[in-house]
Coordinates of C-alpha atoms in Angstrom, one line a residue:
X23 CA 20.5 -102.6 -85.1
X24 CA 24.8 -102.0 -85.4
X25 CA 25.5 -100.7 -81.4
X26 CA 23.6 -103.2 -80.5
X27 CA 25.6 -106.4 -81.9
X28 CA 28.2 -104.8 -81.3
X29 CA 27.4 -103.7 -77.2
X30 CA 26.1 -107.3 -77.2
X31 CA 29.8 -108.7 -78.5
X32 CA 31.2 -106.6 -76.2
X33 CA 29.6 -107.8 -73.0
X34 CA 29.7 -111.5 -74.3
X35 CA 33.6 -111.0 -74.4
X36 CA 33.8 -109.6 -70.7
X37 CA 31.4 -112.1 -69.7
X38 CA 33.1 -114.8 -70.5
X39 CA 36.5 -113.8 -69.6
X40 CA 34.8 -113.8 -66.2
X41 CA 33.8 -116.5 -66.3
X42 CA 36.9 -118.3 -67.9
X43 CA 39.0 -116.0 -65.4
X44 CA 37.3 -118.1 -62.6
X45 CA 36.7 -121.7 -64.0
X46 CA 40.3 -121.5 -64.9
X47 CA 41.3 -120.8 -60.8
X48 CA 38.8 -123.3 -59.6
X49 CA 38.6 -126.3 -61.8
X50 CA 42.3 -126.0 -64.2
X51 CA 43.6 -129.6 -61.8
X52 CA 40.3 -131.1 -61.4
X53 CA 39.6 -135.1 -63.1
X54 CA 35.5 -133.9 -63.2
X55 CA 36.3 -134.2 -66.7
X56 CA 32.3 -134.5 -67.8
X57 CA 31.7 -131.3 -65.6
X58 CA 34.2 -129.4 -66.7
X59 CA 32.8 -130.1 -70.3
X60 CA 29.2 -129.5 -69.2
X61 CA 31.1 -126.5 -67.2
X62 CA 32.3 -125.0 -70.2
X63 CA 29.5 -124.9 -72.6
X64 CA 27.2 -123.5 -70.1
X65 CA 30.0 -121.3 -69.6
X66 CA 29.6 -120.6 -73.2
X67 CA 25.6 -120.1 -73.3
X68 CA 25.8 -117.7 -70.1
X69 CA 28.3 -115.7 -72.2
X70 CA 26.0 -115.8 -75.2
X71 CA 22.5 -115.6 -72.8
X72 CA 23.0 -112.9 -70.3
X73 CA 23.6 -110.2 -72.2
X74 CA 20.1 -111.0 -73.9
X75 CA 18.2 -111.2 -70.3
X76 CA 16.1 -108.2 -69.5
X77 CA 14.8 -107.9 -65.9
X78 CA 13.0 -105.3 -65.9
X79 CA 9.4 -103.4 -63.8
X80 CA 6.5 -104.4 -65.4
X81 CA 4.4 -102.7 -67.4
X82 CA 2.0 -102.7 -69.5
X83 CA 1.7 -102.5 -72.7
X84 CA 0.9 -98.9 -73.4
X85 CA 0.2 -96.5 -76.6
X86 CA 3.0 -93.9 -76.7
X87 CA 3.1 -90.2 -76.1
X88 CA 7.0 -89.0 -77.6
X89 CA 8.8 -87.1 -75.5
X90 CA 10.3 -84.7 -78.1
X91 CA 6.9 -83.9 -79.7
X92 CA 4.6 -81.7 -78.6
X93 CA 1.8 -83.5 -76.0
X94 CA -0.8 -81.0 -76.7
X95 CA -1.9 -78.6 -79.6
X96 CA -0.4 -75.7 -79.6
X97 CA 0.1 -72.3 -81.1
X98 CA 2.5 -72.9 -82.8
X99 CA 1.2 -75.9 -84.6
X100 CA -1.5 -73.3 -85.6
X101 CA 0.7 -72.1 -88.2
X102 CA 1.8 -73.4 -91.9
X103 CA 4.9 -75.0 -92.2
X104 CA 7.2 -73.6 -94.2
X105 CA 10.9 -75.7 -95.3
X106 CA 12.6 -72.9 -96.3
X107 CA 15.6 -73.7 -99.2
X108 CA 19.4 -72.3 -99.3
X109 CA 19.9 -71.2 -102.8
X110 CA 23.6 -70.3 -103.5
X111 CA 24.9 -68.4 -106.4
X112 CA 27.6 -70.7 -107.9
X113 CA 30.6 -68.1 -107.0
X114 CA 30.1 -68.8 -103.7
X115 CA 29.3 -72.2 -103.7
X116 CA 30.7 -73.3 -100.3
X117 CA 31.4 -77.3 -99.2
X118 CA 33.2 -78.0 -96.1
X119 CA 34.3 -81.1 -96.6
X120 CA 32.5 -84.2 -94.6
X121 CA 34.0 -88.1 -94.0
X122 CA 31.5 -90.2 -94.7
X123 CA 32.7 -93.0 -92.9
X124 CA 31.7 -92.3 -88.7
X125 CA 34.6 -93.8 -85.9
X126 CA 31.3 -96.2 -85.5
X127 CA 30.3 -97.2 -88.7
X128 CA 34.5 -98.1 -89.0
X129 CA 34.7 -100.4 -85.8
X130 CA 31.2 -101.3 -87.3
X131 CA 33.0 -102.9 -90.9
X132 CA 36.3 -103.7 -89.0
X133 CA 33.8 -105.9 -86.7
X134 CA 31.5 -107.9 -89.9
X135 CA 35.5 -108.4 -91.4
X136 CA 36.7 -110.4 -88.9
X137 CA 33.2 -112.1 -88.3
X138 CA 32.9 -112.9 -92.1
X139 CA 37.0 -114.2 -92.0
X140 CA 36.0 -116.1 -89.2
X141 CA 33.0 -117.8 -91.0
X142 CA 35.8 -118.2 -94.3
X143 CA 37.8 -120.0 -92.2
X144 CA 35.3 -122.2 -91.0
X145 CA 33.9 -122.4 -94.2
X146 CA 37.4 -123.5 -96.3
X147 CA 37.8 -126.0 -92.9
X148 CA 34.7 -128.7 -93.4
X149 CA 35.5 -127.9 -97.5
X150 CA 38.6 -130.0 -96.9
X151 CA 37.0 -132.2 -94.7
X152 CA 34.4 -133.0 -97.3
X153 CA 37.2 -133.4 -99.9
X154 CA 38.8 -135.9 -97.3
X155 CA 35.0 -137.7 -96.9
X156 CA 34.3 -137.6 -100.5
X157 CA 37.8 -138.5 -101.8
X158 CA 39.8 -141.2 -99.2
X159 CA 39.0 -144.9 -99.2
X160 CA 36.8 -146.2 -96.2
X161 CA 39.4 -148.7 -94.3
X162 CA 37.7 -151.6 -93.5
X163 CA 39.7 -153.8 -92.0
X164 CA 39.5 -150.6 -89.2
X165 CA 36.0 -149.9 -88.8
X166 CA 33.3 -148.9 -91.0
X167 CA 33.5 -145.4 -90.0
X168 CA 37.7 -145.0 -90.8
X169 CA 38.6 -142.8 -93.7
X170 CA 42.0 -143.4 -95.1
X171 CA 43.6 -140.5 -97.6
X172 CA 47.5 -139.8 -98.9
X173 CA 47.2 -136.8 -97.7
X174 CA 46.5 -137.2 -94.0
X175 CA 49.1 -137.6 -92.4
X176 CA 48.2 -138.8 -88.5
X177 CA 44.8 -139.5 -87.3
X178 CA 41.7 -137.5 -86.3
X179 CA 38.0 -137.2 -85.7
X180 CA 35.7 -135.7 -86.6
X181 CA 31.7 -135.7 -87.0
X182 CA 31.5 -139.9 -86.7
X183 CA 34.8 -140.8 -89.1
X184 CA 37.9 -141.2 -88.3
X185 CA 40.7 -140.2 -90.2
X186 CA 44.3 -141.9 -90.7
X187 CA 46.9 -142.3 -93.1
X188 CA 47.0 -144.4 -96.0
X189 CA 50.8 -145.4 -95.9
X190 CA 51.1 -145.6 -92.0
X191 CA 53.3 -148.2 -90.4
X192 CA 51.6 -147.9 -87.0
X193 CA 51.8 -152.1 -85.2
X194 CA 48.4 -153.0 -84.1
X195 CA 48.9 -152.2 -80.4
X196 CA 48.9 -149.2 -81.7
X197 CA 45.9 -149.5 -83.9
X198 CA 44.2 -150.4 -81.2
X199 CA 44.6 -147.4 -79.0
X200 CA 44.4 -144.9 -81.8
X201 CA 41.0 -146.1 -82.9
X202 CA 39.3 -146.9 -78.8
X203 CA 40.5 -143.0 -78.4
X204 CA 39.4 -141.7 -81.4
X205 CA 36.0 -143.4 -80.9
X206 CA 35.7 -141.9 -77.2
X207 CA 35.5 -138.7 -79.3
X208 CA 32.5 -139.4 -81.5
X209 CA 30.4 -141.3 -79.1
X210 CA 30.4 -138.3 -77.4
X211 CA 30.1 -135.9 -79.9
X212 CA 32.8 -134.0 -78.6
X213 CA 32.7 -131.5 -82.3
X214 CA 29.2 -130.9 -81.4
X215 CA 31.6 -128.7 -78.6
X216 CA 34.3 -127.6 -81.3
X217 CA 31.5 -126.5 -83.7
X218 CA 29.0 -124.0 -81.2
X219 CA 32.6 -122.6 -79.4
X220 CA 33.7 -121.6 -83.3
X221 CA 30.0 -120.0 -84.3
X222 CA 31.0 -117.9 -80.8
X223 CA 34.1 -117.8 -82.3
X224 CA 33.2 -115.9 -85.2
X225 CA 31.2 -113.1 -83.8
X226 CA 33.6 -112.8 -80.8
X227 CA 36.5 -113.2 -82.6
X228 CA 38.6 -110.2 -81.3
X229 CA 38.5 -111.7 -77.4
X230 CA 41.0 -113.8 -75.9
X231 CA 38.5 -115.5 -73.7
X232 CA 37.2 -116.9 -76.3
X233 CA 39.8 -118.9 -77.7
X234 CA 41.3 -119.9 -74.5
X235 CA 38.1 -121.1 -74.0
X236 CA 38.3 -123.6 -77.4
X237 CA 41.4 -124.5 -76.4
X238 CA 40.8 -125.8 -72.8
X239 CA 37.6 -127.8 -74.5
X240 CA 40.4 -129.3 -77.1
X241 CA 42.4 -130.3 -74.3
X242 CA 39.5 -131.8 -71.4
X243 CA 37.6 -133.3 -74.8
X244 CA 41.4 -135.4 -75.1
X245 CA 40.9 -136.1 -70.9
X246 CA 38.0 -137.7 -71.7
X247 CA 39.6 -139.9 -73.9
X248 CA 42.6 -140.9 -72.5
X249 CA 40.8 -141.5 -69.1
X250 CA 38.5 -144.2 -71.3
X251 CA 41.1 -145.5 -72.9
X252 CA 43.3 -146.0 -69.7
X253 CA 40.9 -147.7 -68.7
X254 CA 41.5 -151.3 -70.6
X255 CA 45.1 -150.0 -71.7
X256 CA 48.4 -149.5 -69.1
X257 CA 49.8 -146.3 -68.7
X258 CA 53.4 -146.8 -69.8
X259 CA 52.3 -148.0 -73.0
X260 CA 49.0 -145.3 -73.4
X261 CA 52.1 -142.4 -73.3
X262 CA 54.4 -144.1 -74.7
X263 CA 51.8 -144.8 -78.8
X264 CA 51.3 -140.5 -77.6
X265 CA 54.5 -140.0 -77.9
X266 CA 55.5 -142.3 -80.9
X267 CA 52.7 -140.5 -83.3
X268 CA 52.3 -137.4 -81.6
X269 CA 51.9 -134.5 -84.5
X270 CA 53.7 -130.9 -84.1
X271 CA 50.5 -129.3 -85.6
X272 CA 46.8 -129.6 -86.2
X273 CA 45.4 -128.3 -89.5
X274 CA 42.7 -128.6 -88.6
X275 CA 41.1 -126.2 -85.8
X276 CA 37.7 -128.5 -85.8
X277 CA 38.9 -131.7 -85.8
X278 CA 40.4 -133.9 -82.6
X279 CA 44.3 -134.9 -83.6
X280 CA 45.3 -138.2 -81.6
X281 CA 48.3 -136.7 -80.4
X282 CA 49.6 -133.0 -80.3
X283 CA 53.3 -132.4 -78.9
X284 CA 51.9 -129.0 -77.7
X285 CA 49.4 -129.6 -75.5
X286 CA 51.4 -133.8 -74.9
X287 CA 53.2 -132.5 -71.2
X288 CA 49.6 -131.6 -69.8
X289 CA 48.3 -134.9 -71.0
X290 CA 50.2 -136.7 -69.3
X291 CA 50.6 -134.9 -66.1
X292 CA 46.4 -135.2 -66.2
X293 CA 46.8 -138.9 -66.8
X294 CA 48.7 -138.7 -63.8
X295 CA 47.2 -136.6 -60.9
X296 CA 44.8 -138.1 -58.7
X297 CA 40.8 -138.5 -58.9
X298 CA 39.6 -135.4 -56.9
X299 CA 37.9 -134.9 -54.2
X300 CA 34.0 -134.5 -53.8
X301 CA 33.6 -131.8 -50.9
X302 CA 36.8 -129.6 -53.4
X303 CA 34.4 -130.2 -56.9
X304 CA 31.4 -129.6 -54.4
X305 CA 33.1 -126.2 -53.7
X306 CA 34.5 -125.3 -57.1
X307 CA 30.6 -125.5 -58.2
X308 CA 29.5 -123.5 -55.9
X309 CA 32.6 -120.6 -56.1
X310 CA 31.6 -120.5 -59.8
X311 CA 28.1 -120.5 -59.5
X312 CA 28.1 -117.3 -57.7
X313 CA 30.7 -115.9 -59.8
X314 CA 27.6 -116.7 -62.8
X315 CA 25.2 -115.3 -60.3
X316 CA 27.3 -112.4 -59.6
X317 CA 27.9 -111.1 -63.5
X318 CA 23.8 -112.8 -64.7
X319 CA 22.8 -110.0 -61.8
X320 CA 24.7 -106.9 -62.7
X321 CA 24.6 -107.6 -66.3
X322 CA 20.0 -108.3 -66.7
X323 CA 18.9 -106.5 -62.8
X324 CA 21.7 -103.4 -64.5
X325 CA 17.8 -102.7 -66.7
X326 CA 16.2 -102.0 -63.3
X327 CA 18.8 -99.4 -62.4
X328 CA 19.3 -97.4 -65.2
X329 CA 14.9 -97.4 -65.8
X330 CA 15.0 -95.6 -62.5
X331 CA 18.0 -93.6 -63.5
X332 CA 16.5 -92.9 -66.5
X333 CA 13.7 -91.3 -64.8
X334 CA 15.2 -89.2 -62.6
X335 CA 17.1 -88.0 -65.9
X336 CA 13.9 -87.3 -67.8
X337 CA 12.5 -85.7 -65.0
X338 CA 15.6 -83.0 -64.8
X339 CA 15.4 -83.1 -68.5
X340 CA 11.6 -81.6 -68.5
X341 CA 12.6 -78.8 -65.6
X342 CA 12.9 -77.3 -68.5
X343 CA 10.9 -78.0 -71.4
X344 CA 8.0 -75.8 -72.4
X345 CA 5.4 -76.2 -70.4
X346 CA 4.5 -79.7 -70.2
X347 CA 0.4 -81.8 -70.1
X348 CA -0.9 -78.5 -69.5
X349 CA -0.2 -77.1 -73.1
X350 CA -4.1 -76.7 -74.1
X351 CA -5.5 -76.4 -70.5
X352 CA -7.1 -73.6 -68.7
X353 CA -7.7 -73.1 -64.5
X354 CA -11.5 -71.6 -64.1
X355 CA -10.0 -67.8 -64.6
X356 CA -8.7 -68.0 -68.1
X357 CA -11.4 -70.3 -69.5
X358 CA -13.6 -67.2 -68.9
X359 CA -11.2 -64.6 -70.2
X360 CA -11.1 -67.0 -73.5
X361 CA -15.3 -67.1 -74.0
X362 CA -15.3 -62.9 -73.7
X363 CA -12.2 -63.3 -76.8
X364 CA -14.0 -65.2 -78.5
X365 CA -17.5 -63.3 -78.6
X366 CA -15.2 -59.8 -79.1
X367 CA -14.2 -62.2 -82.5
X368 CA -16.4 -63.8 -83.9
X369 CA -15.4 -66.1 -86.7
X370 CA -11.5 -65.7 -85.5
X371 CA -9.6 -68.9 -84.3
X372 CA -8.4 -67.9 -81.2
X373 CA -5.7 -69.5 -79.2
X374 CA -3.6 -69.4 -76.5
X375 CA -0.1 -70.6 -75.6
X376 CA 2.3 -70.7 -72.2
X377 CA 5.3 -68.8 -72.0
X378 CA 8.4 -68.5 -69.9
X379 CA 10.2 -64.5 -70.6
X380 CA 9.0 -61.8 -71.1
X381 CA 11.1 -61.9 -74.7
X382 CA 8.6 -64.1 -75.9
X383 CA 5.4 -61.9 -75.0
X384 CA 7.0 -59.5 -76.8
X385 CA 7.5 -61.0 -80.0
X386 CA 3.6 -61.9 -80.1
X387 CA 3.1 -57.8 -78.7
X388 CA 5.4 -56.4 -81.7
X389 CA 4.0 -58.5 -84.0
X390 CA 7.6 -60.3 -84.6
X391 CA 5.5 -64.0 -84.6
X392 CA 3.5 -63.8 -87.7
X393 CA 0.5 -64.5 -88.8
X394 CA -0.7 -63.8 -85.2
X395 CA -2.7 -60.7 -83.6
X396 CA -2.2 -60.5 -80.3
X397 CA -5.0 -60.0 -78.7
X398 CA -4.4 -60.5 -74.3
X399 CA -1.2 -61.3 -71.8
X400 CA -1.2 -61.8 -68.2
X401 CA 2.0 -63.3 -65.9
X402 CA 0.1 -65.5 -63.7
X403 CA 0.5 -65.9 -60.1
X404 CA 2.3 -68.8 -58.6
X405 CA -1.0 -70.1 -56.9
X406 CA -2.3 -69.6 -60.5
X407 CA -0.1 -72.3 -61.6
X408 CA -0.5 -74.2 -59.0
X409 CA -4.0 -74.6 -60.5
X410 CA -2.5 -75.4 -63.8
X411 CA -0.2 -78.4 -62.3
X412 CA -3.4 -79.7 -60.5
X413 CA -5.6 -79.9 -63.4
X414 CA -2.6 -81.4 -65.6
X415 CA -1.9 -84.1 -63.6
X416 CA -5.4 -84.3 -62.6
X417 CA -6.9 -85.4 -66.2
X418 CA -3.6 -87.0 -66.7
X419 CA -3.9 -90.0 -63.8
X420 CA -7.9 -90.8 -65.1
X421 CA -6.2 -91.3 -68.3
X422 CA -4.2 -94.2 -67.6
X423 CA -3.5 -95.0 -71.5
X424 CA -0.9 -91.7 -71.9
X425 CA 2.6 -91.6 -71.3
X426 CA 5.9 -90.8 -72.4
X427 CA 9.0 -93.1 -74.1
X428 CA 12.4 -91.9 -73.8
X429 CA 15.1 -92.8 -75.9
X430 CA 18.1 -93.5 -73.9
X431 CA 20.2 -94.0 -77.0
X432 CA 19.2 -95.9 -80.5
X433 CA 19.1 -99.0 -78.9
X434 CA 17.2 -98.3 -75.2
X435 CA 13.9 -97.1 -74.8
X436 CA 11.7 -96.7 -71.8
X437 CA 8.2 -96.3 -71.2
X438 CA 6.7 -93.9 -68.2
X439 CA 3.2 -93.5 -67.6
X440 CA 2.2 -89.7 -66.8
X441 CA 1.6 -90.1 -63.1
X442 CA 6.1 -91.6 -62.5
X443 CA 6.7 -88.3 -64.0
X444 CA 4.2 -85.5 -61.7
X445 CA 8.4 -84.3 -60.4
X446 CA 9.0 -83.7 -63.8
X447 CA 5.7 -81.9 -64.8
X448 CA 5.1 -80.2 -62.1
X449 CA 8.6 -78.5 -62.8
X450 CA 7.7 -77.9 -66.5
X451 CA 4.8 -75.5 -65.5
X452 CA 6.0 -74.1 -62.8
X453 CA 9.6 -72.9 -63.9
X454 CA 8.2 -71.9 -67.9
X455 CA 4.4 -71.1 -67.7
X456 CA 5.6 -67.6 -66.3
X457 CA 3.1 -66.2 -68.8
X458 CA -0.3 -66.6 -70.7
X459 CA -1.2 -65.0 -74.4
X460 CA -4.7 -65.2 -76.6
X461 CA -4.4 -64.2 -79.9
X462 CA -5.9 -64.9 -82.9
X463 CA -4.5 -66.0 -86.6
X464 CA -4.1 -63.1 -89.2
X465 CA -3.7 -65.1 -92.2
X466 CA -6.1 -63.2 -95.3
X467 CA -4.0 -65.0 -98.2
X468 CA -1.7 -68.6 -97.4
X469 CA -2.2 -68.8 -100.8
X470 CA -0.4 -65.8 -102.2
X471 CA 2.1 -65.9 -99.2
X472 CA 3.7 -69.2 -100.1
X473 CA 3.7 -67.8 -103.8
X474 CA 4.9 -64.6 -104.0
X475 CA 7.9 -62.2 -103.4
X476 CA 8.4 -58.8 -103.5
X477 CA 11.7 -56.5 -103.6
X478 CA 11.9 -54.1 -100.8
X479 CA 10.8 -51.4 -103.0
X480 CA 7.3 -53.1 -104.4
X481 CA 6.4 -53.3 -101.1
X482 CA 4.5 -50.4 -98.1
X483 CA 5.8 -51.4 -95.3
X484 CA 9.7 -53.4 -95.3
X485 CA 10.7 -55.7 -93.5
X486 CA 12.5 -55.3 -89.9
X487 CA 14.5 -58.1 -87.2
X488 CA 14.9 -57.7 -83.3
X489 CA 16.7 -54.2 -82.8
X490 CA 17.2 -53.2 -86.6
X491 CA 19.2 -54.6 -89.6
X492 CA 22.3 -52.6 -88.7
X493 CA 22.7 -54.0 -85.2
X494 CA 21.4 -57.9 -86.2
X495 CA 24.5 -57.1 -89.2
X496 CA 26.9 -56.1 -86.3
X497 CA 26.1 -59.1 -84.0
X498 CA 27.3 -61.8 -86.3
X499 CA 30.2 -59.9 -87.6
X500 CA 31.0 -59.7 -83.5
X501 CA 30.7 -63.4 -83.6
X502 CA 32.7 -65.0 -85.9
X503 CA 36.7 -65.6 -85.4
X504 CA 38.7 -65.4 -88.8
X505 CA 40.4 -68.8 -89.5
X506 CA 44.3 -68.7 -88.7
X507 CA 44.9 -69.1 -92.2
X508 CA 43.2 -65.8 -93.5
X509 CA 43.3 -62.1 -92.8
X510 CA 41.4 -59.1 -93.2
X511 CA 43.1 -57.8 -95.7
X512 CA 41.6 -61.1 -97.7
X513 CA 37.9 -59.9 -97.2
X514 CA 36.9 -57.0 -98.8
X515 CA 34.3 -54.4 -96.3
X516 CA 31.7 -56.3 -95.7
X517 CA 30.3 -60.1 -96.5
X518 CA 26.8 -59.9 -98.5
X519 CA 24.3 -62.1 -98.6
X520 CA 20.0 -61.9 -99.6
X521 CA 17.5 -64.0 -98.1
X522 CA 14.0 -64.2 -98.6
X523 CA 11.8 -62.7 -95.1
X524 CA 10.0 -65.2 -94.4
X525 CA 8.5 -63.5 -90.4
X526 CA 9.0 -64.5 -87.8
X527 CA 12.7 -66.4 -86.6
X528 CA 12.6 -67.9 -90.2
X529 CA 14.3 -66.9 -94.1
X530 CA 14.7 -69.0 -97.4
X531 CA 16.8 -68.5 -100.5
X532 CA 19.8 -67.6 -99.1
X533 CA 22.3 -66.3 -101.2
X534 CA 25.7 -64.7 -100.9
X535 CA 26.4 -61.9 -103.2
X536 CA 29.9 -61.3 -102.8
X537 CA 32.6 -63.2 -104.9
X538 CA 36.0 -63.6 -103.9
X539 CA 38.7 -62.9 -106.8
X540 CA 42.5 -64.8 -106.2
X541 CA 43.6 -68.5 -106.9
X542 CA 41.5 -71.0 -106.5
X543 CA 42.9 -72.2 -103.7
X544 CA 42.7 -68.8 -101.6
X545 CA 39.2 -68.3 -103.4
X546 CA 38.5 -72.1 -101.4
X547 CA 39.5 -70.5 -98.1
X548 CA 37.3 -67.7 -98.1
X549 CA 34.7 -69.6 -99.4
X550 CA 34.6 -71.9 -96.7
X551 CA 34.9 -69.2 -94.2
X552 CA 31.9 -67.4 -96.1
X553 CA 29.9 -70.3 -95.1
X554 CA 30.8 -70.2 -91.9
X555 CA 29.3 -66.8 -92.1
X556 CA 26.3 -67.6 -94.0
X557 CA 25.5 -69.8 -90.9
X558 CA 25.9 -68.0 -87.8
X559 CA 23.5 -65.8 -89.3
X560 CA 20.7 -68.8 -89.4
X561 CA 21.7 -69.0 -86.5
X562 CA 20.7 -65.9 -85.0
X563 CA 18.1 -65.0 -86.4
X564 CA 16.9 -68.5 -86.1
X565 CA 16.8 -68.1 -82.2
X566 CA 17.6 -64.2 -81.6
X567 CA 16.8 -61.9 -84.5
X568 CA 12.8 -62.2 -85.6
X569 CA 11.8 -61.0 -88.2
X570 CA 8.3 -58.6 -88.9
X571 CA 6.7 -59.4 -92.0
X572 CA 6.8 -57.1 -95.2
X573 CA 3.2 -55.4 -95.6
X574 CA 1.4 -54.8 -99.6
X575 CA -1.8 -53.4 -99.3
X576 CA -2.6 -54.9 -95.7
X577 CA -1.4 -58.0 -96.3
X578 CA 1.9 -59.4 -94.7
X579 CA 3.5 -60.7 -97.6
X580 CA 7.1 -62.4 -98.5
X581 CA 9.9 -60.0 -99.5
X582 CA 13.4 -60.3 -100.4
X583 CA 15.8 -58.4 -98.6
X584 CA 20.0 -57.6 -98.0
X585 CA 22.3 -57.4 -95.3
X586 CA 26.0 -56.3 -95.8
X587 CA 28.0 -58.3 -92.7
X588 CA 31.0 -55.8 -91.8
X589 CA 34.3 -57.3 -91.6
X590 CA 35.6 -54.7 -89.3
X591 CA 34.7 -56.5 -86.6
X592 CA 35.7 -59.9 -87.0

């Protein structure tokens, strides 16, 4: 939600800036003030609403299959899910400081602070106006809606009231002009425009355009009121009254002051302008409408372009995915092989998987995939992959309820039907279904396996990683770069860890055995480095160095192991 609001405010501000710039160039000297008022409100509404409007290709509402989850049952789903814990000794506790706030969080809180401050200013002004309304005295000789108060220095209007000073010495003609001017503001409900613009300002407080359009609105309101008064009052008399009652500053931005020095010269100039020609006004409206249509199309139809771009991006990603939409499908040749394996292994669950690299096959055949016994594997020919692809597509195109949800980011998601991604599915199968492997589960006592941990001298066969324990330790050390603040003389000959081998790419209960002498600062630096070594070890085992489980009494068991990582290679 935070991201969506920030993106909306940025887009709204940019749209408002573009539209107001076009409006200013086309209408700054136009005397069709009612038209200008309408255009100003339309621009505000457009800036707020355009980023929320999406025009995209129509899609039926269909159940979703998430792209980043397995779409079918696979071999790995047969294994129990283990959640290894990490256990560090008190002397080896590694703390790497992390900031509690990201840059995005800081931007969000700054934005909220601006919204809150803007809203507070509006509430304070409303409170001041409420105080003047309820504490002031009605000046019935001037009108039923006229409120007098000692703190009011110059006339102004808000909602349905006109506020005037109680100690003024205005002439009768001055009062007539002032009241006619302010009553025009009330009759045309100019306050509603200002309130709406102020609410927009709260949400777009950091965009200059919102302040410019507020100022333009007030100037246009004054021009409307001036034009109405000039219909019954000579220009010289009216301008003289404006100059006599001019106010240097307006303390309440929500109100309409009778005469501000800052806008007086512009008002007097507008009064003298000849009425704008209809042809020029129509041309200006056409050009502004074109600008608005351009903004609408570029913001709303962008979703179509984005959807197609994301479809192509998803297809590109799928080329490197594991086999997609075919994990539980077999061509006729391998269905027969599965039937034979089921007959030869009665009571066993026979599962299969498609693998990309022969190294993945070796993890099964060499028992580095715990709990699985390999029964058969073979390399798929190109024509077999093509047959598998057509089988997958044939099944999925007939099933209209299948789709993939692609999350472009936190705020945007796109749903694609399977036939829209057929190129990606084909690429996934051709690139990743290079081998097929059948195996059966060899779990005998899952409860015992999960609960019991043995020392290495208690098992018949010790766990071993691919390439051996010594090569694993050396590989970890060679990939570690010493930080600039640590030299080799600060380190022991080896950094020792203890952990429990779960099997495959999983270890748990990691414990640092090496202790560090020296002052607290030096210990802290070295232990942080040990944390880097710990992470490198987990990454190596998790990606490149799977383990065979230990064997006790013919069963696979969890075993506590130690590894010494030599610092001389760092």
